[in-house]
PDB file of C-alpha atoms in Angstrom:
ATOM      1  CA  UNK S   1     119.432 125.190 146.745  1.00 84.00           C
ATOM      2  CA  UNK S   2     120.446 124.436 150.094  1.00 93.00           C
ATOM      3  CA  UNK S   3     118.640 126.084 152.914  1.00 96.00           C
ATOM      4  CA  UNK S   4     119.834 126.367 156.671  1.00 98.00           C
ATOM      5  CA  UNK S   5     117.137 127.570 159.056  1.00 98.00           C
ATOM      6  CA  UNK S   6     118.284 129.216 162.422  1.00 98.00           C
ATOM      7  CA  UNK S   7     115.871 130.947 165.289  1.00 98.00           C
ATOM      8  CA  UNK S   8     115.182 134.731 164.565  1.00 97.00           C
ATOM      9  CA  UNK S   9     115.969 135.445 168.077  1.00 97.00           C
ATOM     10  CA  UNK S  10     117.094 134.282 171.371  1.00 97.00           C
ATOM     11  CA  UNK S  11     117.468 136.126 174.794  1.00 97.00           C
ATOM     12  CA  UNK S  12     119.350 134.879 177.640  1.00 97.00           C
ATOM     13  CA  UNK S  13     120.494 136.638 181.039  1.00 97.00           C
ATOM     14  CA  UNK S  14     124.193 137.551 181.520  1.00 97.00           C
ATOM     15  CA  UNK S  15     126.264 134.227 182.887  1.00 97.00           C
ATOM     16  CA  UNK S  16     123.837 131.583 181.353  1.00 97.00           C
ATOM     17  CA  UNK S  17     124.402 129.712 177.873  1.00 98.00           C
ATOM     18  CA  UNK S  18     123.399 130.484 174.852  1.00 98.00           C
ATOM     19  CA  UNK S  19     122.421 127.766 172.447  1.00 98.00           C
ATOM     20  CA  UNK S  20     122.043 128.683 168.633  1.00 98.00           C
ATOM     21  CA  UNK S  21     121.003 126.163 166.438  1.00 98.00           C
ATOM     22  CA  UNK S  22     121.064 126.076 162.477  1.00 98.00           C
ATOM     23  CA  UNK S  23     119.316 123.466 160.694  1.00 98.00           C
ATOM     24  CA  UNK S  24     119.931 121.758 156.926  1.00 97.00           C
ATOM     25  CA  UNK S  25     119.399 118.434 155.916  1.00 96.00           C
ATOM     26  CA  UNK S  26     122.506 116.304 156.767  1.00 95.00           C
ATOM     27  CA  UNK S  27     124.208 119.531 157.562  1.00 96.00           C
ATOM     28  CA  UNK S  28     126.298 117.244 159.601  1.00 96.00           C
ATOM     29  CA  UNK S  29     127.957 115.803 156.453  1.00 95.00           C
ATOM     30  CA  UNK S  30     129.338 119.478 155.825  1.00 94.00           C
ATOM     31  CA  UNK S  31     131.308 121.814 157.417  1.00 95.00           C
ATOM     32  CA  UNK S  32     129.880 124.397 159.339  1.00 97.00           C
ATOM     33  CA  UNK S  33     131.165 128.383 160.103  1.00 98.00           C
ATOM     34  CA  UNK S  34     129.632 130.653 162.572  1.00 98.00           C
ATOM     35  CA  UNK S  35     129.798 134.411 162.071  1.00 98.00           C
ATOM     36  CA  UNK S  36     129.432 136.938 164.630  1.00 98.00           C
ATOM     37  CA  UNK S  37     128.249 140.489 163.535  1.00 98.00           C
ATOM     38  CA  UNK S  38     128.022 143.722 165.812  1.00 97.00           C
ATOM     39  CA  UNK S  39     125.593 146.092 164.405  1.00 94.00           C
ATOM     40  CA  UNK S  40     127.640 148.376 161.836  1.00 94.00           C
ATOM     41  CA  UNK S  41     130.583 146.142 161.564  1.00 97.00           C
ATOM     42  CA  UNK S  42     131.779 143.168 159.006  1.00 98.00           C
ATOM     43  CA  UNK S  43     130.947 139.697 160.248  1.00 98.00           C
ATOM     44  CA  UNK S  44     133.921 137.561 162.236  1.00 98.00           C
ATOM     45  CA  UNK S  45     134.164 134.316 162.413  1.00 98.00           C
ATOM     46  CA  UNK S  46     134.015 132.798 166.042  1.00 98.00           C
ATOM     47  CA  UNK S  47     133.682 129.087 164.890  1.00 98.00           C
ATOM     48  CA  UNK S  48     135.025 127.296 161.644  1.00 97.00           C
ATOM     49  CA  UNK S  49     134.811 123.794 160.577  1.00 97.00           C
ATOM     50  CA  UNK S  50     132.091 122.561 163.003  1.00 97.00           C
ATOM     51  CA  UNK S  51     133.861 123.287 166.296  1.00 97.00           C
ATOM     52  CA  UNK S  52     137.472 125.206 165.672  1.00 97.00           C
ATOM     53  CA  UNK S  53     138.150 128.273 167.611  1.00 97.00           C
ATOM     54  CA  UNK S  54     140.189 131.061 165.815  1.00 95.00           C
ATOM     55  CA  UNK S  55     142.830 132.721 167.747  1.00 95.00           C
ATOM     56  CA  UNK S  56     141.455 135.522 169.832  1.00 96.00           C
ATOM     57  CA  UNK S  57     138.126 133.907 170.251  1.00 97.00           C
ATOM     58  CA  UNK S  58     137.256 133.062 173.867  1.00 97.00           C
ATOM     59  CA  UNK S  59     136.820 129.471 174.870  1.00 97.00           C
ATOM     60  CA  UNK S  60     133.340 130.413 175.602  1.00 98.00           C
ATOM     61  CA  UNK S  61     132.340 129.719 172.388  1.00 98.00           C
ATOM     62  CA  UNK S  62     132.080 125.925 170.980  1.00 98.00           C
ATOM     63  CA  UNK S  63     130.287 124.390 168.360  1.00 98.00           C
ATOM     64  CA  UNK S  64     129.200 121.056 167.429  1.00 98.00           C
ATOM     65  CA  UNK S  65     127.536 119.346 164.007  1.00 98.00           C
ATOM     66  CA  UNK S  66     125.604 116.059 163.981  1.00 97.00           C
ATOM     67  CA  UNK S  67     122.499 114.895 162.092  1.00 97.00           C
ATOM     68  CA  UNK S  68     120.369 117.963 160.643  1.00 98.00           C
ATOM     69  CA  UNK S  69     121.571 120.462 163.247  1.00 98.00           C
ATOM     70  CA  UNK S  70     124.428 122.392 163.874  1.00 98.00           C
ATOM     71  CA  UNK S  71     125.033 124.234 167.075  1.00 98.00           C
ATOM     72  CA  UNK S  72     126.950 127.352 168.346  1.00 98.00           C
ATOM     73  CA  UNK S  73     127.261 127.208 172.244  1.00 98.00           C
ATOM     74  CA  UNK S  74     128.115 130.532 174.076  1.00 98.00           C
ATOM     75  CA  UNK S  75     128.997 129.539 177.838  1.00 98.00           C
ATOM     76  CA  UNK S  76     128.878 132.325 180.371  1.00 98.00           C
ATOM     77  CA  UNK S  77     127.234 134.662 178.161  1.00 98.00           C
ATOM     78  CA  UNK S  78     128.447 138.447 178.678  1.00 97.00           C
ATOM     79  CA  UNK S  79     126.989 141.988 177.681  1.00 97.00           C
ATOM     80  CA  UNK S  80     129.495 141.912 174.669  1.00 96.00           C
ATOM     81  CA  UNK S  81     128.281 138.872 173.289  1.00 97.00           C
ATOM     82  CA  UNK S  82     125.139 140.702 172.358  1.00 97.00           C
ATOM     83  CA  UNK S  83     124.948 140.224 168.363  1.00 98.00           C
ATOM     84  CA  UNK S  84     123.648 138.681 165.107  1.00 98.00           C
ATOM     85  CA  UNK S  85     125.077 135.210 164.675  1.00 98.00           C
ATOM     86  CA  UNK S  86     124.978 133.423 161.260  1.00 98.00           C
ATOM     87  CA  UNK S  87     125.543 130.006 159.973  1.00 98.00           C
ATOM     88  CA  UNK S  88     127.284 129.221 156.998  1.00 98.00           C
ATOM     89  CA  UNK S  89     128.300 126.350 154.680  1.00 96.00           C
ATOM     90  CA  UNK S  90     129.553 125.298 151.289  1.00 94.00           C
ATOM     91  CA  UNK S  91     127.090 123.519 149.379  1.00 91.00           C
ATOM     92  CA  UNK S  92     129.093 121.243 147.246  1.00 88.00           C
ATOM     93  CA  UNK S  93     126.173 120.546 145.009  1.00 89.00           C
ATOM     94  CA  UNK S  94     126.205 124.184 143.649  1.00 89.00           C
ATOM     95  CA  UNK S  95     129.065 125.219 144.455  1.00 89.00           C
ATOM     96  CA  UNK S  96     127.657 128.043 146.415  1.00 93.00           C
ATOM     97  CA  UNK S  97     128.329 129.818 149.643  1.00 95.00           C
ATOM     98  CA  UNK S  98     125.136 129.480 151.801  1.00 96.00           C
ATOM     99  CA  UNK S  99     124.192 131.602 155.042  1.00 98.00           C
ATOM    100  CA  UNK S 100     121.625 130.947 157.454  1.00 98.00           C
ATOM    101  CA  UNK S 101     119.055 133.539 158.232  1.00 98.00           C
ATOM    102  CA  UNK S 102     120.856 134.564 161.273  1.00 98.00           C
ATOM    103  CA  UNK S 103     119.897 134.833 165.073  1.00 98.00           C
ATOM    104  CA  UNK S 104     119.981 138.023 167.168  1.00 98.00           C
ATOM    105  CA  UNK S 105     121.229 137.552 170.394  1.00 98.00           C
ATOM    106  CA  UNK S 106     119.752 139.453 173.383  1.00 98.00           C
ATOM    107  CA  UNK S 107     121.469 139.714 176.827  1.00 97.00           C
ATOM    108  CA  UNK S 108     119.209 140.438 179.611  1.00 94.00           C
TER     109      UNK S 108
ATOM    110  CA  UNK H   1     148.654 141.768 157.563  1.00 94.00           C
ATOM    111  CA  UNK H   2     145.594 140.690 155.293  1.00 96.00           C
ATOM    112  CA  UNK H   3     143.406 143.955 154.559  1.00 97.00           C
ATOM    113  CA  UNK H   4     140.423 144.304 152.216  1.00 98.00           C
ATOM    114  CA  UNK H   5     139.785 147.831 151.565  1.00 98.00           C
ATOM    115  CA  UNK H   6     136.386 148.827 149.396  1.00 98.00           C
ATOM    116  CA  UNK H   7     134.965 152.196 147.596  1.00 98.00           C
ATOM    117  CA  UNK H   8     133.001 154.396 149.226  1.00 98.00           C
ATOM    118  CA  UNK H   9     129.393 154.922 149.547  1.00 98.00           C
ATOM    119  CA  UNK H  10     127.379 154.930 146.404  1.00 98.00           C
ATOM    120  CA  UNK H  11     123.623 156.708 145.847  1.00 98.00           C
ATOM    121  CA  UNK H  12     122.130 155.511 142.284  1.00 98.00           C
ATOM    122  CA  UNK H  13     118.880 155.950 140.631  1.00 98.00           C
ATOM    123  CA  UNK H  14     116.747 153.142 139.939  1.00 97.00           C
ATOM    124  CA  UNK H  15     117.921 151.158 136.532  1.00 97.00           C
ATOM    125  CA  UNK H  16     121.463 152.528 137.082  1.00 98.00           C
ATOM    126  CA  UNK H  17     124.388 150.462 137.478  1.00 98.00           C
ATOM    127  CA  UNK H  18     127.401 150.582 140.434  1.00 98.00           C
ATOM    128  CA  UNK H  19     130.473 149.195 140.462  1.00 98.00           C
ATOM    129  CA  UNK H  20     132.388 148.697 143.913  1.00 98.00           C
ATOM    130  CA  UNK H  21     136.103 147.859 144.196  1.00 98.00           C
ATOM    131  CA  UNK H  22     137.702 145.770 146.947  1.00 98.00           C
ATOM    132  CA  UNK H  23     141.630 146.148 147.065  1.00 98.00           C
ATOM    133  CA  UNK H  24     143.567 143.029 148.739  1.00 98.00           C
ATOM    134  CA  UNK H  25     146.787 143.632 150.597  1.00 97.00           C
ATOM    135  CA  UNK H  26     148.931 141.476 152.988  1.00 97.00           C
ATOM    136  CA  UNK H  27     148.860 138.705 150.785  1.00 96.00           C
ATOM    137  CA  UNK H  28     149.114 137.064 147.553  1.00 96.00           C
ATOM    138  CA  UNK H  29     146.537 138.570 145.379  1.00 96.00           C
ATOM    139  CA  UNK H  30     145.986 135.539 142.968  1.00 95.00           C
ATOM    140  CA  UNK H  31     146.254 132.619 145.631  1.00 94.00           C
ATOM    141  CA  UNK H  32     142.529 133.313 147.768  1.00 95.00           C
ATOM    142  CA  UNK H  33     139.129 133.486 146.053  1.00 96.00           C
ATOM    143  CA  UNK H  34     136.905 137.034 146.732  1.00 97.00           C
ATOM    144  CA  UNK H  35     133.896 136.318 147.600  1.00 98.00           C
ATOM    145  CA  UNK H  36     130.964 139.308 147.462  1.00 98.00           C
ATOM    146  CA  UNK H  37     128.201 139.147 150.268  1.00 98.00           C
ATOM    147  CA  UNK H  38     125.280 141.707 150.708  1.00 98.00           C
ATOM    148  CA  UNK H  39     123.085 142.984 153.569  1.00 98.00           C
ATOM    149  CA  UNK H  40     120.110 144.849 152.890  1.00 98.00           C
ATOM    150  CA  UNK H  41     118.984 147.085 155.827  1.00 97.00           C
ATOM    151  CA  UNK H  42     117.754 145.193 159.005  1.00 96.00           C
ATOM    152  CA  UNK H  43     118.137 141.878 157.031  1.00 97.00           C
ATOM    153  CA  UNK H  44     120.758 138.357 156.969  1.00 97.00           C
ATOM    154  CA  UNK H  45     123.678 138.121 154.963  1.00 98.00           C
ATOM    155  CA  UNK H  46     123.114 136.948 151.042  1.00 97.00           C
ATOM    156  CA  UNK H  47     126.183 135.566 149.194  1.00 97.00           C
ATOM    157  CA  UNK H  48     126.494 136.873 145.792  1.00 97.00           C
ATOM    158  CA  UNK H  49     129.247 135.015 144.177  1.00 96.00           C
ATOM    159  CA  UNK H  50     132.824 134.247 143.930  1.00 96.00           C
ATOM    160  CA  UNK H  51     135.722 135.348 141.580  1.00 97.00           C
ATOM    161  CA  UNK H  52     139.191 133.740 141.166  1.00 96.00           C
ATOM    162  CA  UNK H  53     141.649 136.587 140.968  1.00 96.00           C
ATOM    163  CA  UNK H  54     144.015 133.911 139.465  1.00 94.00           C
ATOM    164  CA  UNK H  55     142.078 133.279 136.127  1.00 93.00           C
ATOM    165  CA  UNK H  56     139.323 135.382 136.654  1.00 95.00           C
ATOM    166  CA  UNK H  57     136.526 132.745 136.853  1.00 95.00           C
ATOM    167  CA  UNK H  58     133.659 133.523 138.262  1.00 96.00           C
ATOM    168  CA  UNK H  59     130.045 132.034 139.830  1.00 94.00           C
ATOM    169  CA  UNK H  60     127.063 134.050 140.502  1.00 95.00           C
ATOM    170  CA  UNK H  61     123.796 132.835 142.520  1.00 94.00           C
ATOM    171  CA  UNK H  62     121.167 132.417 139.851  1.00 92.00           C
ATOM    172  CA  UNK H  63     119.223 135.609 141.386  1.00 93.00           C
ATOM    173  CA  UNK H  64     121.971 138.034 139.868  1.00 89.00           C
ATOM    174  CA  UNK H  65     122.662 136.157 136.863  1.00 84.00           C
ATOM    175  CA  UNK H  66     122.601 138.488 133.758  1.00 91.00           C
ATOM    176  CA  UNK H  67     122.784 141.507 136.176  1.00 96.00           C
ATOM    177  CA  UNK H  68     126.081 141.308 137.795  1.00 97.00           C
ATOM    178  CA  UNK H  69     129.550 140.818 136.676  1.00 97.00           C
ATOM    179  CA  UNK H  70     132.673 140.348 138.943  1.00 97.00           C
ATOM    180  CA  UNK H  71     136.171 141.560 137.567  1.00 98.00           C
ATOM    181  CA  UNK H  72     139.545 141.905 138.708  1.00 97.00           C
ATOM    182  CA  UNK H  73     142.735 143.881 138.173  1.00 97.00           C
ATOM    183  CA  UNK H  74     145.893 142.007 138.976  1.00 97.00           C
ATOM    184  CA  UNK H  75     148.009 144.706 138.654  1.00 97.00           C
ATOM    185  CA  UNK H  76     146.074 146.788 141.043  1.00 97.00           C
ATOM    186  CA  UNK H  77     145.637 143.741 143.462  1.00 98.00           C
ATOM    187  CA  UNK H  78     141.538 144.914 143.243  1.00 98.00           C
ATOM    188  CA  UNK H  79     138.369 143.200 142.444  1.00 98.00           C
ATOM    189  CA  UNK H  80     135.192 144.543 141.136  1.00 98.00           C
ATOM    190  CA  UNK H  81     131.583 143.841 141.548  1.00 98.00           C
ATOM    191  CA  UNK H  82     129.029 145.760 138.916  1.00 98.00           C
ATOM    192  CA  UNK H  83     125.734 145.353 139.388  1.00 98.00           C
ATOM    193  CA  UNK H  84     123.144 147.036 136.619  1.00 97.00           C
ATOM    194  CA  UNK H  85     119.498 147.666 136.513  1.00 96.00           C
ATOM    195  CA  UNK H  86     119.570 148.835 139.849  1.00 97.00           C
ATOM    196  CA  UNK H  87     116.381 148.453 141.836  1.00 97.00           C
ATOM    197  CA  UNK H  88     115.224 149.805 145.225  1.00 97.00           C
ATOM    198  CA  UNK H  89     115.567 146.552 146.965  1.00 97.00           C
ATOM    199  CA  UNK H  90     119.590 146.468 145.690  1.00 97.00           C
ATOM    200  CA  UNK H  91     119.816 148.804 148.359  1.00 98.00           C
ATOM    201  CA  UNK H  92     122.359 147.266 150.880  1.00 98.00           C
ATOM    202  CA  UNK H  93     125.823 146.948 152.200  1.00 98.00           C
ATOM    203  CA  UNK H  94     127.974 145.132 149.991  1.00 98.00           C
ATOM    204  CA  UNK H  95     131.134 143.091 151.593  1.00 98.00           C
ATOM    205  CA  UNK H  96     134.118 141.623 149.948  1.00 98.00           C
ATOM    206  CA  UNK H  97     135.393 138.506 152.024  1.00 98.00           C
ATOM    207  CA  UNK H  98     138.319 135.844 151.338  1.00 97.00           C
ATOM    208  CA  UNK H  99     138.729 132.415 151.646  1.00 90.00           C
ATOM    209  CA  UNK H 100     141.334 129.834 151.803  1.00 85.00           C
ATOM    210  CA  UNK H 101     139.811 127.045 149.798  1.00 82.00           C
ATOM    211  CA  UNK H 102     136.155 125.596 149.378  1.00 78.00           C
ATOM    212  CA  UNK H 103     135.272 124.329 152.816  1.00 85.00           C
ATOM    213  CA  UNK H 104     137.341 127.214 154.564  1.00 92.00           C
ATOM    214  CA  UNK H 105     135.371 130.257 156.486  1.00 96.00           C
ATOM    215  CA  UNK H 106     135.203 133.727 154.647  1.00 96.00           C
ATOM    216  CA  UNK H 107     138.087 134.508 157.319  1.00 95.00           C
ATOM    217  CA  UNK H 108     138.976 138.305 156.187  1.00 97.00           C
ATOM    218  CA  UNK H 109     136.287 141.018 154.973  1.00 98.00           C
ATOM    219  CA  UNK H 110     136.140 144.385 153.787  1.00 98.00           C
ATOM    220  CA  UNK H 111     134.634 147.256 155.523  1.00 98.00           C
ATOM    221  CA  UNK H 112     131.487 147.210 153.969  1.00 98.00           C
ATOM    222  CA  UNK H 113     130.024 149.811 151.043  1.00 98.00           C
ATOM    223  CA  UNK H 114     126.403 151.155 151.222  1.00 98.00           C
ATOM    224  CA  UNK H 115     124.457 151.260 147.923  1.00 98.00           C
ATOM    225  CA  UNK H 116     121.538 153.049 148.066  1.00 98.00           C
ATOM    226  CA  UNK H 117     119.176 152.816 145.102  1.00 98.00           C
ATOM    227  CA  UNK H 118     116.802 155.797 145.350  1.00 97.00           C
ATOM    228  CA  UNK H 119     114.843 158.018 142.900  1.00 95.00           C
TER     229      UNK H 119
END
């Protein structure tokens, strides 16, 4: 089955840029979605279809996808961005949805 | 507005079964697939499977096959996930979520249902 690999954790100072990666075999050929999950809450889509942003999500959140790595970039990080972030794709071979293991973003 | 409202927390003994419901509103129930995703304490998201509310067809990941059943009641706009032969490692929050197509994200989520399996 398709495997998505994320770094378990990332620490960033306020105002800096957070870059969260999601590795997968030829992931650049897949549509990648990113979710933010705060403690005790359901996940929320922050980026979909590689780089699109739902209404209500700040422009500070952006995404890209090429080759074997998809990336979620959070510019000018704020304390409220502290959360777990998950990438997700639709594995067409198995017709299953697949999540990465998640990255815990800590704002110092 | 789209809403997915799930049933309340459950405590079960090992070997028992649990059935969690997810009631949809704010859209045409049969137009969108419903997925089930679980999250064990302190762990990541795990996609379990999906049901097409229109015809009732389902897909599950291999690790649950034989233990899981997803069903729907179109008259009640509700989908269900039934997991049997429960083990302590099935302790998790179970979420239902809706998509708008295979390549679309899971845009709408239920509030989650905690299932605790303990003797």
